[in-house]
Each structure stands twice: as C-alpha cells, then as structure tokens.
Coordinates of C-alpha atoms and ligand atoms in Angstrom, one line a residue:
M1 CA -41.0 -53.4 70.0
T2 CA -44.0 -55.7 70.5
I3 CA -47.7 -54.9 70.7
R4 CA -49.8 -56.6 73.4
R5 CA -53.4 -56.3 74.6
V6 CA -53.6 -55.6 78.3
T7 CA -56.5 -56.2 80.6
A8 CA -57.5 -56.1 84.3
D9 CA -54.6 -55.4 86.8
D10 CA -52.1 -55.3 84.0
R11 CA -53.4 -51.8 83.2
L12 CA -52.1 -50.5 86.6
T13 CA -48.5 -50.7 85.5
T14 CA -48.7 -50.2 81.8
S15 CA -51.4 -47.9 80.2
F16 CA -52.5 -46.1 83.4
P17 CA -49.2 -44.4 84.3
L18 CA -48.8 -43.2 80.6
A19 CA -52.3 -41.8 80.5
A20 CA -51.8 -40.2 83.9
Y21 CA -48.6 -38.5 82.7
A22 CA -50.3 -37.3 79.6
F23 CA -53.6 -36.1 81.1
E24 CA -53.1 -35.3 84.8
S25 CA -51.1 -33.0 87.0
S26 CA -47.9 -34.8 87.8
P27 CA -45.7 -36.2 89.4
L28 CA -48.5 -38.1 91.0
S29 CA -48.8 -38.6 94.7
A30 CA -48.7 -42.1 96.1
A31 CA -52.3 -41.6 97.2
R32 CA -53.3 -40.8 93.6
I33 CA -51.5 -44.0 92.4
D34 CA -53.4 -46.0 95.0
E35 CA -56.7 -44.7 93.4
F36 CA -55.9 -46.3 90.0
R37 CA -57.3 -49.6 91.1
D38 CA -60.7 -47.9 91.6
Y39 CA -60.9 -47.2 87.9
L40 CA -60.4 -50.7 86.7
P41 CA -64.1 -51.7 86.6
Y42 CA -64.9 -48.8 84.3
Q43 CA -62.3 -50.0 81.8
E44 CA -63.1 -53.7 82.0
G45 CA -64.5 -54.1 78.5
N46 CA -62.1 -51.6 76.8
R47 CA -59.7 -52.9 74.2
T48 CA -56.3 -51.5 75.3
L49 CA -53.2 -52.1 73.3
I50 CA -49.6 -51.2 74.4
A51 CA -46.3 -51.0 72.6
E52 CA -43.5 -52.3 74.8
E53 CA -39.8 -52.9 74.7
S54 CA -37.7 -54.7 77.3
G55 CA -40.7 -54.7 79.7
A56 CA -41.2 -50.9 79.4
T57 CA -44.4 -49.5 78.0
L58 CA -43.7 -47.0 75.2
A59 CA -47.3 -46.1 74.1
A60 CA -50.9 -47.1 74.8
V61 CA -54.3 -46.7 73.0
S62 CA -57.8 -47.8 74.0
A63 CA -61.1 -48.3 72.4
I64 CA -64.4 -48.2 74.2
P65 CA -67.1 -50.4 72.6
M66 CA -69.9 -47.8 72.2
R67 CA -73.0 -47.3 70.1
Q68 CA -73.9 -44.2 68.0
N69 CA -76.9 -43.0 66.0
L70 CA -76.0 -42.2 62.4
R71 CA -79.0 -40.6 60.6
G72 CA -81.4 -42.6 62.6
V73 CA -79.6 -46.0 62.6
V74 CA -77.8 -47.1 65.8
L75 CA -74.4 -48.7 65.0
P76 CA -71.5 -50.1 67.0
M77 CA -68.9 -47.3 67.4
A78 CA -65.3 -47.5 68.7
G79 CA -64.6 -44.6 71.0
V80 CA -60.9 -44.0 71.0
A81 CA -59.4 -42.8 74.3
G82 CA -56.2 -43.0 76.4
V83 CA -53.9 -42.3 73.5
A84 CA -50.4 -41.6 75.0
T85 CA -46.8 -42.2 74.3
H86 CA -43.9 -42.1 76.8
P87 CA -42.1 -38.7 76.6
L88 CA -38.9 -40.4 75.5
A89 CA -40.6 -42.5 72.8
R90 CA -42.7 -39.8 71.0
R91 CA -42.4 -39.2 67.2
Q92 CA -41.3 -42.7 66.5
G93 CA -44.5 -43.9 65.0
H94 CA -45.8 -45.9 68.0
V95 CA -49.2 -44.4 68.1
R96 CA -49.6 -44.7 64.4
T97 CA -48.8 -48.5 64.6
L98 CA -51.1 -49.0 67.6
L99 CA -54.0 -47.0 66.2
H100 CA -53.9 -49.0 63.0
Q101 CA -54.1 -52.3 64.9
L102 CA -56.7 -51.0 67.3
L103 CA -59.0 -49.8 64.6
D104 CA -58.4 -53.0 62.5
E105 CA -59.5 -55.1 65.5
M106 CA -62.5 -52.9 66.4
R107 CA -63.6 -53.0 62.7
D108 CA -63.3 -56.8 62.6
E109 CA -65.6 -56.9 65.6
G110 CA -68.3 -55.0 63.7
H111 CA -67.6 -51.4 64.8
S112 CA -68.4 -49.5 61.6
L113 CA -68.0 -46.1 63.2
S114 CA -65.3 -44.5 65.4
A115 CA -65.2 -41.2 67.4
L116 CA -62.8 -39.4 69.6
Y117 CA -61.8 -36.1 71.2
P118 CA -58.5 -35.0 69.6
F119 CA -55.7 -33.1 71.3
R120 CA -55.0 -31.7 67.8
P121 CA -57.6 -32.3 65.0
S122 CA -54.9 -32.4 62.3
F123 CA -53.3 -35.4 63.9
Y124 CA -56.5 -37.4 63.6
A125 CA -57.5 -35.9 60.2
R126 CA -54.6 -38.0 58.9
F127 CA -56.3 -41.1 60.2
G128 CA -59.5 -40.2 58.3
Y129 CA -61.5 -38.5 61.1
T130 CA -63.7 -35.4 60.4
G131 CA -64.7 -32.7 62.8
L132 CA -68.1 -32.7 64.5
P133 CA -69.6 -29.6 66.1
K134 CA -68.9 -28.9 69.7
P135 CA -71.9 -28.6 72.1
R136 CA -72.6 -25.1 73.3
R137 CA -72.5 -23.9 76.9
V138 CA -75.2 -21.5 77.8
T139 CA -75.1 -19.1 80.8
F140 CA -77.9 -17.0 82.2
T141 CA -79.3 -15.8 85.5
P142 CA -82.4 -17.4 87.2
A143 CA -83.9 -13.9 87.6
N144 CA -84.5 -14.0 83.8
L145 CA -86.7 -17.1 84.2
G146 CA -89.3 -15.3 86.3
S147 CA -92.0 -15.5 83.7
L148 CA -91.9 -19.3 84.0
L149 CA -92.8 -19.3 87.7
R150 CA -96.4 -18.3 87.0
V151 CA -97.0 -20.8 84.3
D152 CA -99.0 -24.0 85.0
L153 CA -97.2 -26.7 83.0
P154 CA -98.8 -30.1 82.4
G155 CA -96.0 -32.3 83.8
E156 CA -93.8 -33.0 86.8
V157 CA -90.2 -32.6 87.8
S158 CA -88.5 -35.0 90.2
W159 CA -85.3 -34.2 92.0
E160 CA -82.8 -36.7 93.5
R161 CA -79.1 -37.6 93.6
I162 CA -77.8 -39.2 90.4
A163 CA -77.1 -42.5 92.4
A164 CA -80.8 -42.8 93.1
G165 CA -82.1 -41.6 89.7
Y166 CA -79.5 -43.4 87.6
P167 CA -81.8 -46.0 86.0
A168 CA -84.1 -43.3 84.7
W169 CA -81.2 -41.2 83.5
R170 CA -79.6 -44.2 81.7
A171 CA -82.9 -45.1 80.1
F172 CA -83.4 -41.6 78.9
T173 CA -79.9 -41.5 77.3
E174 CA -80.9 -44.8 75.6
R175 CA -84.0 -43.1 74.2
N176 CA -81.9 -40.2 72.9
L177 CA -79.5 -42.8 71.3
Q178 CA -82.4 -44.2 69.3
E179 CA -83.8 -40.8 68.3
R180 CA -81.0 -38.2 67.8
H181 CA -78.4 -38.1 65.0
G182 CA -74.8 -38.4 66.2
F183 CA -75.8 -39.4 69.8
S184 CA -73.5 -41.9 71.4
I185 CA -73.5 -43.7 74.8
F186 CA -71.1 -45.8 76.8
P187 CA -71.4 -49.5 77.5
D188 CA -73.0 -50.2 80.9
Y189 CA -69.7 -50.9 82.7
R190 CA -68.5 -47.4 81.9
A191 CA -71.7 -45.5 82.2
V192 CA -72.2 -46.6 85.9
G193 CA -69.2 -44.5 86.9
M194 CA -71.5 -41.5 87.1
R195 CA -73.8 -43.4 89.5
D196 CA -70.9 -44.6 91.6
R197 CA -69.2 -41.2 91.9
D198 CA -72.6 -39.7 92.9
E199 CA -71.3 -36.1 92.4
Y200 CA -74.5 -34.6 90.8
W201 CA -78.1 -33.9 91.4
L202 CA -80.5 -35.2 88.7
I203 CA -83.8 -33.6 87.7
T204 CA -86.1 -35.3 85.3
A205 CA -89.2 -33.9 83.6
R206 CA -92.1 -36.4 83.3
V207 CA -95.3 -36.1 81.3
A208 CA -97.9 -38.8 81.9
G209 CA -95.3 -40.8 83.7
E210 CA -92.8 -40.8 80.9
V211 CA -89.4 -39.1 81.1
T212 CA -89.1 -36.4 78.5
G213 CA -86.2 -34.4 79.8
A214 CA -83.3 -34.7 82.2
V215 CA -80.2 -32.8 83.4
T216 CA -77.5 -33.4 86.0
Y217 CA -75.9 -30.5 88.0
R218 CA -74.1 -29.4 91.1
I219 CA -74.1 -26.1 93.0
D220 CA -70.8 -24.6 94.1
E221 CA -71.9 -22.2 96.9
H222 CA -74.7 -19.9 98.2
G223 CA -74.9 -17.0 95.8
G224 CA -72.7 -18.9 93.3
T225 CA -73.2 -20.9 90.2
L226 CA -75.4 -23.9 89.3
H227 CA -73.2 -26.0 87.0
G228 CA -75.3 -28.1 84.7
N229 CA -74.1 -30.9 82.5
E230 CA -76.0 -31.8 79.3
L231 CA -79.5 -30.6 79.0
L232 CA -81.4 -33.4 77.3
V233 CA -85.0 -32.7 76.3
A234 CA -87.4 -34.5 73.9
D235 CA -89.6 -31.4 73.4
P236 CA -90.2 -27.8 74.4
L237 CA -92.5 -28.7 77.4
A238 CA -89.7 -30.8 78.9
R239 CA -87.3 -27.9 78.6
A240 CA -89.9 -25.5 80.1
L241 CA -90.4 -27.8 83.1
L242 CA -86.6 -28.0 83.7
L243 CA -86.1 -24.3 83.4
Q244 CA -89.1 -23.7 85.7
F245 CA -87.3 -25.8 88.3
F246 CA -84.2 -23.7 87.9
A247 CA -86.3 -20.5 88.1
R248 CA -87.0 -21.4 91.8
H249 CA -83.3 -20.9 92.6
V250 CA -83.5 -17.1 92.0
D251 CA -82.8 -16.3 95.7
Q252 CA -80.1 -19.0 96.1
I253 CA -77.7 -18.7 93.1
D254 CA -76.4 -16.0 90.8
R255 CA -75.9 -17.9 87.6
I256 CA -76.8 -21.1 85.8
T257 CA -74.7 -22.7 83.1
L258 CA -75.8 -25.7 81.0
Q259 CA -74.4 -27.7 78.1
V260 CA -76.7 -27.8 75.1
P261 CA -76.6 -29.6 71.8
P262 CA -74.9 -27.7 69.0
D263 CA -78.2 -26.8 67.2
E264 CA -79.9 -25.4 70.3
L265 CA -80.9 -21.7 70.2
P266 CA -81.2 -20.6 73.9
E267 CA -81.8 -17.0 72.9
L268 CA -85.2 -18.1 71.6
W269 CA -86.2 -20.0 74.8
L270 CA -88.0 -17.0 76.5
T271 CA -88.6 -13.3 75.9
D272 CA -86.2 -11.1 78.0
L273 CA -83.8 -13.9 78.6
D274 CA -80.2 -12.5 78.6
V275 CA -78.0 -15.4 77.6
H276 CA -74.4 -16.1 76.7
V277 CA -73.9 -19.0 74.4
E278 CA -70.4 -20.3 73.8
A279 CA -68.4 -23.0 72.0
R280 CA -64.6 -22.6 72.3
T281 CA -62.0 -24.9 70.8
A282 CA -58.3 -24.8 71.6
V283 CA -55.4 -27.2 71.3
P284 CA -54.8 -29.3 73.3
G285 CA -57.3 -29.1 76.1
S286 CA -60.6 -28.0 74.7
S287 CA -61.5 -29.9 71.5
A288 CA -64.5 -30.5 69.4
P289 CA -65.1 -34.2 68.7
M290 CA -64.2 -36.0 65.5
A291 CA -65.6 -39.2 63.9
R292 CA -65.2 -41.4 60.9
L293 CA -66.8 -44.4 59.1
L294 CA -64.6 -47.5 59.7
S295 CA -66.6 -49.6 57.2
L296 CA -69.0 -48.9 54.4
D297 CA -71.4 -51.3 56.1
A298 CA -72.4 -48.2 58.1
L299 CA -74.0 -46.7 55.0
R300 CA -76.0 -49.7 53.8
G301 CA -79.7 -49.1 54.3
L302 CA -79.2 -45.6 55.8
P303 CA -82.1 -43.2 55.3
A304 CA -81.0 -41.1 52.3
G305 CA -82.3 -38.5 50.0
P306 CA -82.6 -38.9 46.2
G307 CA -79.3 -39.1 44.4
R308 CA -77.0 -41.5 42.5
V309 CA -73.3 -41.1 42.4
R310 CA -70.1 -43.1 42.0
V311 CA -67.4 -42.6 44.7
E312 CA -63.8 -43.6 44.4
L313 CA -62.3 -43.8 47.9
T314 CA -58.7 -42.9 48.2
G315 CA -55.8 -42.9 50.6
D316 CA -57.3 -44.9 53.5
R317 CA -56.6 -48.1 55.2
W318 CA -60.2 -49.0 55.9
L319 CA -62.3 -47.5 53.2
A320 CA -61.3 -48.3 49.6
G321 CA -62.6 -49.1 46.2
T322 CA -65.2 -47.6 43.8
H323 CA -68.8 -47.8 44.8
L324 CA -72.1 -46.7 43.4
L325 CA -74.2 -45.0 46.0
D326 CA -77.9 -45.0 45.2
G327 CA -80.4 -43.2 47.4
T328 CA -83.4 -43.2 45.1
T329 CA -85.4 -45.7 47.2
G330 CA -84.9 -43.6 50.4
A331 CA -82.6 -46.3 51.8
L332 CA -79.0 -46.0 50.7
E333 CA -77.8 -48.9 48.5
L334 CA -74.2 -49.6 47.7
V335 CA -73.7 -51.3 44.3
G336 CA -70.4 -52.5 42.9
D337 CA -68.9 -50.4 40.2
T338 CA -70.9 -50.2 36.9
A339 CA -69.7 -48.7 33.7
D340 CA -72.5 -46.2 33.3
R341 CA -72.3 -42.4 33.0
T342 CA -73.2 -41.7 36.7
P343 CA -71.4 -38.6 38.1
T344 CA -68.2 -39.5 39.9
A345 CA -66.5 -38.0 43.0
T346 CA -63.1 -39.0 44.5
L347 CA -63.3 -38.9 48.3
T348 CA -61.0 -39.4 51.2
A349 CA -62.3 -41.3 54.2
A350 CA -62.7 -38.0 56.1
G351 CA -64.6 -36.5 53.1
L352 CA -67.1 -39.4 53.0
S353 CA -67.4 -39.4 56.8
A354 CA -68.1 -35.6 56.7
L355 CA -71.0 -36.2 54.3
A356 CA -72.4 -39.2 56.2
Y357 CA -72.4 -37.3 59.5
G358 CA -73.9 -34.3 57.6
V359 CA -71.3 -31.8 58.7
L360 CA -69.9 -30.5 55.3
D361 CA -71.5 -29.7 52.0
P362 CA -69.9 -31.6 49.0
A363 CA -68.7 -28.3 47.6
E364 CA -66.5 -27.8 50.7
L365 CA -64.6 -31.1 50.3
P366 CA -62.2 -29.9 47.5
L367 CA -61.5 -26.7 49.4
R368 CA -60.5 -28.8 52.4
G369 CA -58.4 -31.4 50.6
L370 CA -61.0 -34.1 51.2
G371 CA -61.7 -35.0 47.6
E372 CA -62.4 -34.0 44.0
V373 CA -66.1 -33.3 43.6
P374 CA -67.4 -32.1 40.2
V375 CA -70.5 -30.0 40.2
D376 CA -72.8 -32.8 39.0
A377 CA -71.5 -35.3 41.6
A378 CA -71.8 -32.6 44.3
A379 CA -75.5 -32.2 43.4
E380 CA -76.1 -36.0 43.8
L381 CA -74.1 -36.2 47.0
R382 CA -76.1 -33.3 48.4
G383 CA -79.3 -35.1 47.6
I384 CA -78.1 -38.3 49.3
F385 CA -76.6 -36.8 52.4
P386 CA -78.6 -33.7 53.5
R387 CA -76.8 -31.6 56.1
R388 CA -77.5 -32.6 59.7
V389 CA -76.2 -31.4 63.0
P390 CA -74.8 -34.4 65.0
Y391 CA -74.7 -34.3 68.8
L392 CA -72.1 -36.8 70.1
F393 CA -73.1 -36.3 73.8
A394 CA -70.7 -38.9 75.3
D395 CA -67.5 -37.2 76.5
F396 CA -64.4 -39.5 76.8
Ligands
COA1 C1 -49.7 -37.1 70.7 C2 -49.0 -38.4 70.9 C3 -50.0 -39.4 71.4 C4 -48.4 -38.8 69.6 O1 -47.8 -40.1 69.8 P1 -46.5 -40.5 68.9 O2 -46.2 -42.0 69.3 O3 -45.4 -39.5 69.2 O4 -47.1 -40.4 67.5 P2 -46.5 -41.1 66.1 O5 -45.0 -41.0 66.2 O6 -47.1 -42.4 65.9 O7 -47.0 -40.0 65.1 C5 -47.9 -40.3 64.0 C6 -47.8 -39.2 63.0 O8 -48.3 -38.0 63.6 C7 -47.2 -37.0 63.6 N1 -47.4 -36.3 64.9 C8 -47.0 -36.8 66.1 N2 -47.2 -35.9 67.0 C9 -47.8 -34.9 66.4 C10 -48.4 -33.6 66.8 N3 -48.3 -33.2 68.1 N4 -48.9 -32.8 65.9 C11 -49.0 -33.2 64.6 N5 -48.5 -34.3 64.1 C12 -47.9 -35.1 65.0 C13 -46.0 -37.8 63.5 O9 -45.0 -37.0 62.9 C14 -46.4 -39.0 62.6 O10 -46.4 -38.6 61.3 P3 -45.8 -39.6 60.1 O11 -46.5 -40.8 60.2 O12 -46.0 -38.8 58.9 O13 -44.3 -39.7 60.5 C15 -47.9 -38.2 72.0 O14 -47.1 -37.1 71.6 C16 -48.4 -37.9 73.4 O15 -48.5 -38.9 74.2 N6 -48.8 -36.7 73.8 C17 -49.3 -36.3 75.1 C18 -50.7 -36.9 75.3 C19 -51.7 -36.6 74.2 O16 -51.9 -35.4 73.8 N7 -52.5 -37.6 73.7 C20 -53.5 -37.5 72.7 C21 -54.8 -37.5 73.2 S1 -56.1 -37.4 72.0

C-alpha cells in the first residue's frame, strides 16, 4: 500500500468515487458521474491523500485549509472531510494511517487547529477530537411575529439572490470570524460554491450602511415553509430587522425555520412567540462537530483568565510534554517545565482541547477519561479557560 497526494483531475477517478459511495445514494447514474468535474474548482486547494494498491484506491482523506476563531484569536484550521474507505478495505487501518499523515502535513504548514463533522464521535475521540455544541434549529410561524410589523426600526433590509449579494455575505462571515469564538470559514475557492449554485435568497440588515445581520433562505411552496440557513446577527436590532422582514410573509407561508448559534435563546426574542428549538444528534447522519488543538502554538498569547497550572500531555501524536500554563497577565504564556509546587493536571489532547474551546469544565475531564485533574489544578484551569460556547458555523 502506498500513500499519494492527489490533485486536480486525478480526484475524478480516486477520491471522488469513494466519497460518492460513502455519502451519496448509489449506484450513481452516468449523469451524476459526469457532474464530478463541476466540483473540482471547489476542491482545488484541499489536501487530499489516498491509500492505493495495484492502482486501486483503498481509502481517501482530505483537509480544507480554513480559519477559525479561538477565544478571539483567528488561527489556521484544518477542516477534515471526505474520509472514506473502500468497502472491501475497511478495518485494515487505512484511515488511521492517512489521517496521521494528513494532520502531520497540515500541522507542519501551520494549522494549529482542526475540526470535522464525525460519522461517529468515538471514532474521532481516539484521534484527540472533542465534541462542540450543535447549532439549534428554531421553527415558528410568521403570524407570531405580528408585533414587529408595527415597529419603526432604525435600519434597512435588502433582498436579493445570493449570487448578487455574495460579496456582502462573504464580508459579513469574515466579520463574524474576527468576532465570534469558534467561528470558522472556508477559503475563497470553496466559499464561492454558494454563489455559483445560486440556490438561496439573501437578506441583509444594514444600519448606517454597515451590514449587521444576514441570512440565506429558500421557500418550498405557497403555504409551505421558509427554510432558512444560519441566522447571523451582530446585535438585537439586526435580528429584529430580519424577523420583521419574515413577518411580512404571514399570508404567504405557514412556517419559518432557521439555524441559530448554540447559545441563542429564541423563546426570548418576542412576547407571545411560540417556538420549537431543536438540536438532534444521531450516528451517522446527524452529527455535532468536533475539534482539537493540533499544536500548542494555538494557546500562546490567547486571552486567558488568571491561573497557573502544570499540564502533562499524554497519549497523543501531536501534543506532548509537560508545560506550565500561566494566565496571570491575561495573555496565556507557555513556559517549559519548572520544578516548583504549581498544581499539576494530566490531560489527553481531547481534554486540553475541550478546555481551550471552553466546552467542558476541568472537573468533567476525569469523568470522561480525558485526564487526571486534582481539585487544586481544576481551580487553576477553570480560571485560565472560562467556559465559552463555540459556534463553528462552517458545515463540511
Ligand atoms: C469509517 C471509515 C472511514 C473507517 O475507515 P477504516 O479504514 O475502516 O478505519 P481504520 O481501519 O483505519 O480504523 C481506525 C480505528 O478505528 C476503528 N474503527 C473503524 N471503524 C470504526 C467504526 N465504525 N466505529 C468505531 N471504531 C471504528 C478501527 O477498529 C481502528 O481501531 P484500531 O486502530 O484500534 O485498530 C470507513 O468505514 C468508511 O468509509 N465508512 C463509510 C464512510 C464514513 O462514514 N466516513 C466517515 C465520515 S466522517
């Protein structure tokens, strides 16, 4: 078995058929296979590795060079996608070998974070990934938004197809990347797929000319459902402007559904708003995302609370050694080991990642098999890494 990087047209006969078998309805029609070529531009900068033997592709993995906000700092992130093994070659260690090499290479290129959507979280937990919250889907009827129709809001909403509004949409996702913990976006060559497919309407809220909110959506039929994608708002006024736009659909559609960040509380948006808010996870088709630190460089200089703790990292290919984490200046410093009496925790890569992303309390780590954390070390770690709710946004 050999490992090889594939690019351009080479993907059509190697990684694409495996991914199609794994993720689409099959056998594929000839017409569907003909469409493969249309996807090539959106994969152009991905790093795709395959395992092959006697000219046959046994397994494939890809990484998308993305960016992600970790506690206010934007860092290069490797988005892992297209993980698939030939049905006759599964359980032979091919994906393990490929993922190791893929993440080695992405890390060497400076990607200090990685994220993915797992088919089964326990599979990737063994590679050091920790679970992130799943965005919520909120459903309500436009009739409940009636109170907004009479309000005079100081801002405007524009309405256009996504192909026309794409530059404003992309710029607003860039702004969210800078401002929102956990937020990640695609490189340009991948992001433009949404513009090129042109399958959605885009509405943007603007205040004094500046975009402060945006959402893309489609409508299935008269009297049907308005299917919204991610509701992105910088403040309550932007949200009110977008909901007011939806309120004007009261005589056209029955229901509105939108995806919202995991920390959004739609039941507080308006009085007398009947809402259903849902996050459902299921193996293999409906997963919450996962993420991990690939390098301790991600932690250097990160905004941190007060705390000083020694961490011994264990059981991981990419994070190892003993380090002193010091958050007393407000910017996290990593010092080589010292022989003082600082409290010490032993952490797995997933355990440290869970703290950095703000998704678990240090006291939860021993319960989850992610480390040994004495009470004094837990207090320091809690100080350094206050809980946060990351919103990954990009879906891949
Ligand atoms: C899931 C899939 C990619 C695994 O590939 P693979 O080449 O069989 O995986 P490996 O043999 O390298 O397995 C790595 C480890 O995970 C274990 N593993 C494999 N499949 C697993 C599963 N479904 N659940 C839990 N553990 C699993 C293996 O036993 C192995 O453990 P070991 O290192 O202790 O021996 C493959 O079965 C597949 O293509 N499935 C359909 C597509 C899919 O779901 N892709 C994942 C998208 S995120």
